[in-house]
Amino acid sequence: MKATASSGGYSRHPPATSGAGRSGAVHTLLVAGLISSVFTITTVRLASPLILDEFLTALALFVVAPTVLIILLGLVRPFVGGTVAAALPFAWLAIVVGPGDPATLWLLPVACAVALGAMFRTRLRREAARAVAAACACALAIALLLPQPGAPRDGTRMVLIGIDGASWQCVDAAIAAGRMPNMKRLLEEGHRARLRSLPSMLSPQVWSAIATGCPPEVNGIYGWAHSQTDFRVGRVWDRMWMDGRTAGTCGWYFTWPPPDALSAADFVVPSTLAPDSSTLPPNCGFFWEFWARHSGRATSGAKPVTALMNALRSGVRLSTLRRGLFVLAGGSGDDLLDIDGVWKRRQISAAIQSDMFCELLRNRRPELGAVLFNQVDKVSHLYWKYREPNLFPDVTPEEAQRLSSTIELLYGEADRCVGKVLGAVPQGANVVIVSDHGFQPALRKIMGRFCRIRTEALIQALDAEEIVLGTNLDQKAYLEIISGTEEEREETLSRLASVLRDAHIDGEDFGVFSVTREGDVLELQIAPRNEVPEVARIILGGRECGFDSLIAARLEARFSGEHAPDGVYLLAGPMAAFAAKTDSLNVLDVAPTVAAILGLPMSTLWSGRPAFDEAAPVRLEYGEYPPPTALPSMRRGAPDEMLKEELRSLGYIE
C-alpha cells in the first residue's frame, strides 16, 4: 500500500475526504446529471416528441431520478457516475428512435459524452459548476415546456377509425356532458349518419363486411376463429398493398398473421385476439404481451422490462404510463365481476393503443391508417344497467351513483383517442369514424330471468370440444366449426344442428333451442317459454343434462347492454362537402366510400356505393380485390386455443 505524507510523518491510510472535497464532487456530479438530462430530453423530443406530454412526469423520469443515481454512483466511483451520465442519452435514443428518424440524431449523445469528458478532465470549479448548472436548468425548462409538435404537413391522406359498439345516443350524451370535444368539432365540420348493421350484428361479421365491402357469404368470415388468410376477397388496404401503395392497420380483427415484409411506411398490429404477438414492426407486439399477461393468457415469455421499453419505443406517452401503473397495480386479470376494475383497464387499453397508432402514423406516414378500438363495446355490455338503473332492479343506489357515468367516461377516452389521431395526420386528411352497431338495454327475459346459454358446457355435452368454438352474444350463442375438411365440417354442422333441434326438457315435446345456420356457424337461441319445472332435465343427444348446467338463468343482468341495429358514421375533412344528403347508410357502404376517397377502384362484388353526391370528385372505375393470400409475403396461420381465453375475458363465452 502506498504511504501518504502527513504532518506527523507517514500514514498507511489516506485521509478522509474533506467536506469541501465532497461538496465539490456533488457539484460536479450534479452538473453531469443536468447535462445528461438536457441531451436526453432533447434527443427524445426530436426522436419521439409525442411521449413527452407531462411536465412533472418527464421531470421525474428524465431529470430527478437519473441525476440522483449519477450522484450516488459518482460519490462511490466517479468514473461510474460519469459513465452512466454519458450512457443515458445513448440508451434513451436506442429506445425511442424510429426507422424514419435521421441518423444525425446520434450526434447528440456523442456531443453529450464529449462535453462530460471535457468537464471531468478539467474539474470545474464550484463557481463555474453553478453557472453551468443554471444554464442546464434553463435548457431543461425550455426543452420540457416546448409544446408538442403540430400535425404534419403531408403523409396520411385518410384515417378510418372504428369504435366497436359506439351509439349516437351515447355520443350525444357525452358531448352534452362536455366529454367529447373532438367529436363535437368534427360533427360541426363533417357529416353524420346512422350506420345500419348486418342482421346478425355479430362483430367479426360486421367489421369484416366494413373492411371488404362484402357480406359474410362473400368474404367468408362468419365467426371469431379466423385469420386473415381465410378471407376470400381483399380489404381496402389489401388492394392498396397490391398496387404498391402504403397503408397501416392497428387493432383490426383478423389481420394476423401480418405479412412478412411490406414497405417501410406500412404497419400491421393485429388485435389482441391474435394467437401470438407477431406485429409489423415487431416492437409493437408489447401490446399483445401486456394484454395477454393481464388477462391470464400464455405469453411469449418476454420480460416486463422489455415490454416497457417497447412501449416507449412505440410512442406510449408518459401520461398513459402514469395512469396505467396506478390502474394495473390495483389487480390482475380481466374478471367480469370486477365492476370497478374492468372499465378502468379498458380505458388504459384504449390510451395505449391510440398512442401506438399515432406514433406509427407520425413515423411512417402511410396513405391510409385504420384503427379499431373495442373497449366501448365491452364496457357497454357490462355497465349499461348503471346508465339506466331504473330499468334494472338489481342495481343498488350506491352502484348507480358510483357507476352511472362509466360508459360516458369510456366515450370520453375514445374522444381523446380521436383527438390524438387528429394531431398525428395532416390538416387536409379525411377522417371516417364508424361503429359496427349501436347499443340498447338488454331487457328481454325468458321465464322472468336473464338467460344465457352456457356455451362451453353445451359443447362439452356435445363431445365437440376439439372441433367447435362457442361464443355468446346477448341471448344468442354461436357454434363455429374450427377444424376438419370441408366435407367433415359440413357433416359436423348437420349432425349438431339435428341434435340441438331435437333437444327438449324431459316430459315435454317442444324444443329448448331454436337453431339457424349461417356459413360454418350455428346460431342458437333459447326457445320462448313461460316456466321450467323445478328440477328440469334437458335431453340432448340421448344424454340427460341439468337445465342449470346448460342455461344460466339469473335475476340480475350480468350483461345488461345488447347490440342495437344502428351504429355511428361520421365523415370529416375535404370530402365531407360532397357527402350524400342522407341520414342513413349501410355498413356495406363504408368500403366503397373509403375506396372513392383514396382513388381505388370499385369492386363488382360490392352492393354498397360511395356515400357522395354526383358532384364529388371521385372516379367510379372497377377492379378486383384479391384476398390477402395473394400478397407474396403473406404466410399462412390459424388461431389457436388461446383465442378462447381472450373471448372469455371479453365476455363472449359463458
XYZ file of C-alpha atoms in Angstrom:
654
model
C 0.000 0.000 0.000
C 1.315 3.416 -0.905
C 2.112 5.629 2.095
C 0.802 9.178 2.240
C 2.506 12.162 3.843
C 1.113 13.860 6.934
C 2.302 16.477 9.442
C 3.410 13.720 11.796
C 5.162 11.509 9.305
C 3.739 8.835 7.069
C 0.431 7.015 7.331
C -0.764 3.829 5.672
C -4.344 5.198 5.271
C -5.469 8.072 3.046
C -7.159 10.966 4.810
C -10.945 11.099 4.905
C -12.487 13.154 2.116
C -12.930 16.663 3.365
C -16.315 18.308 3.469
C -15.194 20.802 0.839
C -13.986 17.994 -1.427
C -17.225 16.068 -1.141
C -19.242 19.217 -1.762
C -17.197 19.927 -4.878
C -17.750 16.361 -6.107
C -21.507 16.714 -5.594
C -21.491 19.954 -7.583
C -19.610 18.288 -10.427
C -21.880 15.248 -10.460
C -24.978 17.449 -10.287
C -23.788 19.335 -13.349
C -23.067 15.992 -15.067
C -26.610 14.834 -14.306
C -28.103 18.054 -15.657
C -26.004 17.944 -18.821
C -27.033 14.323 -19.372
C -30.689 15.240 -18.795
C -30.548 18.159 -21.260
C -29.156 15.960 -24.013
C -31.525 13.083 -23.153
C -34.679 15.190 -23.265
C -33.576 16.985 -26.427
C -32.844 13.637 -28.072
C -36.162 12.098 -27.028
C -38.116 15.173 -28.135
C -36.523 15.060 -31.574
C -36.875 11.275 -31.984
C -40.297 10.681 -30.360
C -41.862 14.012 -29.380
C -45.325 12.655 -28.595
C -44.287 10.748 -25.465
C -43.259 13.908 -23.572
C -46.771 15.081 -22.737
C -46.491 15.625 -18.952
C -44.037 18.097 -17.412
C -43.836 16.623 -13.903
C -43.605 13.017 -15.078
C -40.865 13.921 -17.557
C -39.049 15.889 -14.855
C -39.099 12.889 -12.507
C -38.159 10.299 -15.156
C -35.541 12.197 -17.172
C -34.067 14.643 -14.648
C -34.561 13.878 -10.956
C -34.149 10.083 -10.940
C -31.102 9.974 -13.294
C -29.346 12.861 -11.535
C -29.795 11.272 -8.100
C -28.465 7.970 -9.473
C -25.447 9.685 -11.051
C -24.595 11.499 -7.794
C -24.922 8.355 -5.654
C -22.808 6.257 -8.003
C -20.302 9.058 -8.553
C -19.650 9.535 -4.849
C -18.622 5.887 -4.656
C -16.826 5.709 -8.015
C -16.552 8.973 -10.005
C -15.820 7.025 -13.189
C -19.063 5.031 -12.813
C -21.165 8.154 -12.269
C -19.640 9.845 -15.310
C -20.102 6.745 -17.444
C -23.803 6.492 -16.514
C -24.289 10.182 -17.314
C -22.698 9.720 -20.740
C -24.591 6.466 -21.462
C -28.130 7.681 -20.680
C -28.671 9.728 -23.894
C -27.408 6.769 -25.959
C -29.747 4.370 -24.118
C -32.830 6.559 -24.495
C -32.170 7.224 -28.165
C -31.772 3.486 -28.756
C -35.206 3.004 -27.164
C -37.197 5.720 -28.947
C -35.501 6.055 -32.348
C -37.679 5.030 -35.280
C -36.892 3.901 -38.844
C -37.829 7.306 -40.227
C -35.608 9.323 -37.866
C -32.354 10.810 -39.257
C -29.076 9.147 -38.341
C -27.741 12.560 -37.321
C -29.665 12.221 -34.042
C -26.798 10.061 -32.780
C -24.570 13.146 -32.834
C -26.397 14.451 -29.746
C -25.355 11.591 -27.413
C -21.855 11.817 -28.852
C -21.773 15.549 -28.078
C -23.006 14.800 -24.544
C -20.193 12.302 -23.988
C -17.604 14.777 -25.286
C -18.944 17.563 -23.022
C -18.907 15.318 -19.961
C -15.412 14.073 -20.739
C -14.133 17.620 -21.011
C -15.870 18.616 -17.773
C -14.425 15.755 -15.723
C -10.990 16.288 -17.234
C -10.856 19.996 -16.341
C -12.566 19.542 -12.928
C -14.922 22.511 -12.919
C -14.595 24.912 -10.023
C -17.631 25.495 -7.852
C -18.436 28.893 -9.400
C -18.209 27.507 -12.908
C -20.279 24.468 -11.904
C -23.038 26.716 -10.617
C -23.059 28.719 -13.847
C -23.220 25.563 -15.967
C -25.942 24.124 -13.719
C -28.021 27.288 -14.123
C -27.616 27.126 -17.904
C -28.594 23.458 -17.917
C -31.651 24.168 -15.773
C -32.788 26.849 -18.240
C -32.236 24.486 -21.163
C -34.199 21.762 -19.384
C -37.111 24.092 -18.703
C -37.202 25.141 -22.348
C -36.985 21.532 -23.584
C -39.727 20.325 -21.230
C -42.090 23.257 -21.750
C -41.935 23.300 -25.532
C -45.391 22.479 -26.951
C -45.915 19.158 -28.664
C -45.446 19.221 -32.444
C -48.420 20.069 -34.595
C -49.934 17.919 -37.311
C -47.559 17.005 -40.159
C -47.938 18.851 -43.440
C -48.048 15.759 -45.619
C -48.296 11.975 -45.445
C -51.524 10.263 -44.425
C -54.468 11.093 -46.703
C -57.128 9.303 -44.694
C -57.761 7.568 -41.364
C -60.506 5.033 -40.731
C -61.366 4.895 -37.023
C -63.546 2.054 -35.773
C -65.169 2.281 -32.344
C -66.805 -1.069 -31.629
C -70.319 -0.625 -30.248
C -70.461 3.187 -30.454
C -74.001 4.569 -30.406
C -75.192 8.065 -31.332
C -77.299 8.330 -28.183
C -74.182 7.864 -26.043
C -72.067 10.132 -28.235
C -74.662 12.906 -27.998
C -74.960 12.464 -24.216
C -71.168 12.568 -23.790
C -70.935 15.696 -25.954
C -73.654 17.371 -23.875
C -71.649 16.499 -20.737
C -68.514 18.080 -22.235
C -66.641 14.760 -22.529
C -66.228 14.617 -26.327
C -64.908 17.972 -27.594
C -63.122 16.411 -30.576
C -66.249 14.628 -31.800
C -68.213 17.844 -31.290
C -65.789 19.733 -33.518
C -65.848 17.008 -36.181
C -69.647 16.988 -36.158
C -69.708 20.736 -36.689
C -67.436 20.369 -39.722
C -68.496 16.986 -41.102
C -71.404 14.734 -41.996
C -73.084 12.246 -39.652
C -75.443 9.371 -40.359
C -76.861 6.253 -38.779
C -74.944 3.195 -39.940
C -77.202 0.160 -40.324
C -75.567 -3.069 -39.237
C -75.868 -6.587 -40.642
C -78.845 -8.609 -39.356
C -76.572 -10.706 -37.116
C -74.878 -7.638 -35.534
C -72.006 -10.046 -34.739
C -68.766 -8.068 -34.534
C -66.476 -10.363 -36.595
C -69.016 -10.414 -39.408
C -69.738 -6.687 -39.373
C -66.151 -5.448 -39.131
C -65.122 -7.820 -41.919
C -68.008 -6.501 -44.025
C -66.880 -2.917 -43.334
C -63.319 -3.715 -44.436
C -64.210 -5.781 -47.517
C -67.495 -4.213 -48.639
C -68.935 -7.728 -48.814
C -71.272 -9.751 -46.538
C -70.075 -12.959 -44.852
C -71.314 -15.250 -47.613
C -68.891 -13.472 -49.966
C -65.894 -12.643 -47.753
C -66.013 -15.974 -45.862
C -65.843 -14.582 -42.290
C -68.677 -15.758 -40.029
C -67.213 -16.098 -36.540
C -64.190 -15.478 -34.348
C -61.949 -18.409 -35.304
C -60.351 -16.873 -38.377
C -57.062 -15.442 -39.550
C -56.624 -13.074 -42.457
C -55.690 -15.980 -44.722
C -59.359 -17.076 -44.516
C -60.656 -14.036 -46.431
C -61.996 -14.896 -49.863
C -61.768 -11.263 -51.005
C -59.425 -8.429 -50.183
C -59.929 -5.475 -47.864
C -59.284 -1.888 -48.927
C -55.746 -1.972 -47.504
C -55.025 -5.266 -49.268
C -55.802 -3.569 -52.581
C -53.507 -0.678 -51.684
C -50.640 -3.064 -50.929
C -51.294 -4.886 -54.210
C -50.984 -1.545 -56.014
C -47.731 -0.677 -54.255
C -49.364 1.997 -52.101
C -48.990 2.339 -48.334
C -51.398 1.508 -45.510
C -51.279 0.598 -41.837
C -53.749 -1.157 -39.516
C -53.883 -1.300 -35.726
C -56.198 -3.473 -33.625
C -58.314 -4.579 -36.572
C -59.816 -8.047 -36.312
C -58.283 -10.807 -38.441
C -55.098 -9.034 -39.530
C -52.988 -11.888 -38.131
C -50.565 -13.153 -39.286
C -49.017 -9.912 -40.543
C -47.191 -10.078 -43.862
C -43.528 -10.946 -43.578
C -42.495 -7.783 -45.385
C -44.099 -4.611 -46.659
C -42.653 -1.163 -47.340
C -41.070 0.971 -44.616
C -44.263 3.068 -44.487
C -46.638 0.141 -43.807
C -47.543 -1.433 -40.484
C -49.824 -4.201 -39.191
C -50.686 -4.537 -35.489
C -53.311 -7.310 -35.099
C -55.948 -7.272 -32.370
C -55.394 -8.956 -29.020
C -57.417 -11.928 -30.310
C -54.354 -12.963 -32.330
C -52.608 -16.215 -31.290
C -49.248 -14.527 -30.718
C -47.517 -11.162 -30.571
C -46.434 -11.018 -34.221
C -46.613 -7.435 -35.470
C -45.036 -5.273 -38.137
C -42.904 -3.576 -36.815
C -42.005 -6.237 -34.198
C -41.697 -3.856 -31.228
C -45.473 -3.228 -31.288
C -46.016 -6.769 -30.000
C -45.718 -5.357 -26.478
C -49.451 -4.513 -26.562
C -50.402 -8.166 -27.120
C -47.927 -9.244 -24.419
C -49.339 -6.722 -21.968
C -52.937 -7.762 -22.525
C -52.186 -11.493 -22.619
C -50.338 -11.300 -19.315
C -53.107 -9.233 -17.759
C -55.974 -11.470 -18.921
C -54.311 -14.714 -17.870
C -53.257 -15.965 -21.308
C -49.913 -17.519 -22.088
C -47.277 -15.061 -23.287
C -44.120 -15.451 -25.320
C -42.047 -15.069 -22.161
C -40.877 -11.509 -22.838
C -39.696 -9.716 -19.701
C -41.897 -6.895 -18.342
C -38.922 -4.532 -18.655
C -38.635 -5.439 -22.335
C -42.350 -4.798 -22.800
C -41.986 -1.409 -21.089
C -39.061 -0.457 -23.327
C -41.037 -1.497 -26.402
C -43.977 0.566 -25.164
C -41.762 3.653 -25.016
C -40.243 2.742 -28.383
C -43.791 2.522 -29.771
C -44.737 6.005 -28.609
C -46.723 5.295 -25.439
C -46.936 8.649 -23.665
C -45.820 9.456 -20.153
C -49.381 10.340 -19.089
C -50.577 6.926 -20.257
C -47.759 5.139 -18.421
C -48.513 7.042 -15.229
C -52.235 6.265 -15.411
C -51.582 2.667 -16.400
C -49.264 1.939 -13.489
C -51.904 3.028 -10.975
C -54.704 1.059 -12.665
C -52.746 -2.140 -13.267
C -51.363 -2.108 -9.741
C -54.935 -2.421 -8.480
C -55.358 -6.023 -9.601
C -54.670 -8.566 -12.304
C -56.900 -10.386 -14.695
C -59.975 -9.129 -16.561
C -62.565 -10.507 -14.126
C -66.053 -9.720 -15.420
C -67.307 -9.374 -11.854
C -64.734 -6.700 -11.005
C -67.079 -3.837 -11.872
C -64.677 -1.201 -10.589
C -61.630 -2.525 -12.426
C -62.838 -3.590 -15.868
C -63.737 -0.146 -17.198
C -60.511 1.398 -15.874
C -58.384 -1.263 -17.552
C -60.289 -0.826 -20.802
C -59.718 2.916 -20.574
C -55.960 2.406 -20.281
C -56.039 -0.163 -23.090
C -57.562 2.430 -25.436
C -54.994 5.046 -24.400
C -52.064 2.703 -25.055
C -53.448 1.611 -28.407
C -54.052 5.180 -29.591
C -50.554 6.278 -28.524
C -49.035 3.415 -30.509
C -51.185 4.125 -33.577
C -50.318 7.831 -33.541
C -46.581 7.140 -33.317
C -46.846 4.760 -36.276
C -48.722 7.406 -38.270
C -46.194 10.100 -37.330
C -43.171 7.968 -38.063
C -44.312 6.030 -41.136
C -46.979 8.291 -42.711
C -48.927 5.740 -44.789
C -51.644 6.954 -47.158
C -54.297 5.069 -45.166
C -54.323 4.420 -41.448
C -57.019 2.147 -39.966
C -57.524 1.574 -36.241
C -60.202 -0.367 -34.363
C -60.960 0.257 -30.671
C -63.067 -2.477 -28.996
C -63.207 -1.028 -25.471
C -66.584 0.751 -25.683
C -68.361 -2.472 -26.706
C -67.057 -4.434 -23.719
C -67.972 -1.762 -21.209
C -71.421 -1.188 -22.751
C -72.275 -4.874 -22.361
C -71.369 -4.865 -18.678
C -72.303 -1.378 -17.471
C -75.482 -0.410 -19.314
C -77.636 -1.131 -16.277
C -75.764 1.535 -14.322
C -76.504 4.015 -17.114
C -80.255 3.298 -16.849
C -80.633 1.888 -13.310
C -84.395 2.470 -13.301
C -84.735 -0.428 -15.773
C -82.756 -2.917 -13.655
C -83.989 -3.555 -10.087
C -80.781 -5.379 -9.101
C -78.756 -2.140 -9.250
C -78.263 -0.633 -5.793
C -78.423 3.157 -5.249
C -74.744 3.163 -4.306
C -73.794 1.382 -7.545
C -75.987 3.700 -9.582
C -74.321 6.771 -8.091
C -70.790 5.416 -8.453
C -71.030 3.836 -11.908
C -73.737 5.789 -13.747
C -71.218 7.736 -15.870
C -68.872 4.824 -16.603
C -69.935 4.367 -20.223
C -69.662 8.084 -20.894
C -66.157 8.036 -19.384
C -65.167 5.393 -21.941
C -66.665 7.563 -24.670
C -64.556 10.388 -23.283
C -61.453 8.192 -23.598
C -62.479 7.314 -27.156
C -62.700 11.038 -27.866
C -59.185 11.571 -26.505
C -58.029 8.789 -28.827
C -59.691 10.555 -31.755
C -58.030 13.809 -30.726
C -54.604 12.159 -30.661
C -55.159 10.728 -34.147
C -56.233 14.119 -35.485
C -52.984 15.564 -34.158
C -50.924 12.915 -35.957
C -52.290 13.433 -39.502
C -52.169 16.400 -41.890
C -54.853 19.073 -41.682
C -56.254 18.071 -45.073
C -56.697 14.376 -44.248
C -60.167 12.839 -44.429
C -61.435 11.116 -41.281
C -64.099 8.391 -41.279
C -65.399 7.172 -37.896
C -67.666 4.114 -37.845
C -69.083 1.536 -35.469
C -70.371 -1.939 -36.245
C -73.630 -1.477 -34.314
C -75.156 0.565 -31.520
C -76.317 -0.388 -28.032
C -79.527 -0.617 -26.048
C -80.653 -2.065 -22.696
C -80.971 -5.864 -22.657
C -84.467 -6.240 -21.220
C -85.590 -9.421 -22.933
C -86.232 -12.180 -20.441
C -87.184 -15.832 -20.527
C -89.124 -17.215 -17.597
C -88.738 -13.807 -15.958
C -84.949 -14.120 -15.866
C -81.905 -13.000 -17.839
C -80.818 -16.175 -19.621
C -77.601 -17.050 -21.462
C -76.558 -20.341 -22.956
C -73.513 -21.836 -21.239
C -71.594 -22.388 -24.454
C -68.619 -24.273 -23.033
C -70.832 -26.651 -21.050
C -73.018 -27.199 -24.119
C -70.019 -28.052 -26.286
C -68.756 -30.489 -23.664
C -72.184 -32.153 -23.579
C -71.986 -32.474 -27.372
C -68.480 -34.048 -27.136
C -67.223 -31.406 -29.546
C -64.522 -29.528 -27.577
C -61.838 -30.178 -30.202
C -63.813 -29.086 -33.242
C -66.205 -26.348 -32.080
C -65.708 -22.843 -30.695
C -68.723 -21.464 -28.856
C -69.332 -17.755 -28.204
C -72.176 -15.720 -26.733
C -73.878 -12.558 -27.880
C -76.666 -11.365 -25.613
C -79.220 -14.228 -25.508
C -77.745 -15.946 -28.545
C -74.915 -18.448 -28.809
C -72.799 -19.271 -31.845
C -71.150 -22.618 -32.510
C -68.336 -22.358 -35.048
C -66.562 -25.321 -36.634
C -62.810 -24.764 -36.321
C -61.248 -27.950 -37.712
C -61.711 -30.648 -40.315
C -62.012 -30.810 -44.093
C -64.898 -29.138 -45.899
C -66.815 -32.428 -46.018
C -66.154 -33.131 -42.331
C -67.246 -29.612 -41.355
C -70.457 -29.990 -43.302
C -71.182 -33.342 -41.678
C -70.460 -31.958 -38.196
C -72.730 -28.948 -38.728
C -75.607 -31.101 -39.927
C -75.202 -33.518 -37.012
C -75.007 -30.788 -34.366
C -77.944 -28.889 -35.846
C -80.073 -32.041 -35.710
C -79.104 -32.842 -32.109
C -79.739 -29.281 -30.937
C -83.120 -29.018 -32.674
C -84.186 -32.269 -31.006
C -83.063 -31.145 -27.541
C -86.024 -30.925 -25.150
C -86.892 -30.935 -21.475
C -87.729 -34.371 -20.185
C -91.517 -34.782 -20.325
C -92.082 -32.050 -22.949
C -92.496 -32.232 -26.714
C -91.195 -28.845 -27.895
C -87.505 -27.984 -28.261
C -85.269 -25.999 -25.931
C -83.351 -24.229 -28.707
C -84.204 -22.585 -31.993
C -81.375 -23.235 -34.459
C -80.381 -21.422 -37.644
C -77.297 -21.808 -39.770
C -75.075 -19.225 -41.438
C -71.977 -20.455 -43.222
C -69.933 -22.601 -40.831
C -71.764 -21.203 -37.799
C -74.860 -22.407 -35.948
C -76.854 -19.676 -34.216
C -78.776 -20.799 -31.114
C -81.466 -19.075 -29.114
C -83.408 -20.342 -26.138
C -86.911 -21.001 -27.348
C -89.532 -18.770 -25.671
C -91.184 -20.399 -22.667
C -93.118 -19.342 -19.605
C -91.692 -21.630 -16.958
C -89.479 -24.631 -16.314
C -90.124 -27.452 -13.821
C -88.302 -27.001 -10.533
C -85.919 -29.868 -11.313
C -85.726 -29.890 -15.104
C -83.570 -32.207 -17.198
C -82.615 -31.459 -20.801
C -82.375 -34.454 -23.131
C -79.508 -33.671 -25.520
C -78.495 -36.373 -27.991
C -79.855 -39.086 -25.702
C -77.951 -37.676 -22.691
C -79.613 -36.086 -19.650
C -78.240 -32.709 -18.544
C -79.429 -30.452 -15.775
C -81.196 -27.337 -17.025
C -78.902 -25.088 -14.967
C -75.822 -26.813 -16.343
C -76.598 -25.649 -19.904
C -78.529 -22.420 -19.316
C -77.631 -19.634 -16.891
C -80.874 -18.064 -15.655
C -80.161 -15.076 -13.405
C -82.306 -12.485 -11.687
C -79.522 -9.926 -12.147
C -78.411 -8.759 -15.601
C -74.698 -9.510 -15.758
C -74.672 -8.405 -19.409
C -77.176 -5.582 -19.362
C -76.432 -3.993 -22.736
C -77.148 -5.617 -26.083
C -76.427 -4.729 -29.679
C -78.769 -2.327 -31.477
C -79.082 -2.148 -35.291
C -77.885 1.432 -35.818
C -74.252 2.406 -35.354
C -72.198 5.522 -35.983
C -70.930 7.052 -39.232
C -69.044 10.334 -39.386
C -67.085 11.825 -42.287
C -64.911 14.892 -41.728
C -62.346 16.558 -43.961
C -62.385 17.934 -47.509
C -64.680 15.187 -48.851
C -67.373 15.989 -46.265
C -68.521 18.837 -48.538
C -69.620 16.217 -51.081
C -71.348 13.840 -48.648
C -74.629 12.337 -49.808
C -77.642 14.070 -48.285
C -78.809 11.128 -46.223
C -79.041 10.352 -42.537
C -78.793 6.587 -43.001
C -76.109 4.368 -44.543
C -75.294 0.661 -44.531
C -72.073 -0.933 -43.275
C -71.538 -2.205 -46.831
C -71.257 1.433 -47.986
C -68.109 2.074 -45.940
C -65.562 0.257 -48.128
C -66.803 1.936 -51.349
C -66.667 5.305 -49.597
C -63.093 4.725 -48.423
C -62.126 3.485 -51.898
C -63.604 6.601 -53.505
C -61.645 8.894 -51.174
C -58.386 7.057 -51.900
C -58.954 6.713 -55.643
C -59.256 2.938 -55.523
C -61.460 1.049 -57.979
C -64.904 -0.223 -57.052
C -65.400 -3.973 -56.790
C -68.053 -5.689 -58.860
C -68.868 -7.734 -55.732
C -69.956 -4.665 -53.752
C -73.650 -3.987 -53.237
C -72.907 -0.737 -51.394
C -71.993 2.548 -53.030
C -69.833 5.562 -52.121
C -71.687 7.940 -49.790
C -71.135 11.003 -52.008
C -73.294 13.127 -54.266
C -72.845 13.420 -58.020
C -70.577 16.480 -57.727
C -67.927 14.586 -55.764
C -64.507 14.389 -57.463
C -64.371 10.583 -57.483
C -63.884 8.107 -60.289
C -66.039 5.017 -60.495
C -63.739 2.548 -62.197
C -63.973 -1.146 -61.407
C -61.366 -3.698 -60.452
C -60.702 -6.823 -58.425
C -59.835 -7.062 -54.729
C -57.658 -10.188 -54.420
C -57.595 -11.895 -50.997
C -54.680 -11.332 -48.599
C -53.112 -14.651 -49.639
C -52.306 -13.040 -52.995
C -49.635 -10.976 -51.258
C -46.304 -12.715 -51.929
C -45.102 -12.009 -48.377
C -48.182 -13.455 -46.664
C -47.607 -16.546 -44.568
C -50.445 -18.807 -43.542
C -51.605 -19.267 -39.967
C -54.589 -20.250 -37.879
C -55.921 -19.140 -34.478
C -55.105 -21.402 -31.561
C -56.537 -22.412 -28.191
C -55.693 -19.090 -26.526
C -58.464 -17.444 -28.540
C -60.950 -18.900 -26.048
C -59.203 -17.206 -23.127
C -59.366 -13.793 -24.784
C -63.014 -14.237 -25.807
C -63.796 -15.276 -22.238
C -62.157 -12.110 -20.899
C -64.266 -10.082 -23.349
C -67.461 -11.714 -22.105
C -68.135 -13.619 -25.331
C -68.030 -17.036 -23.666
C -70.417 -18.003 -20.843
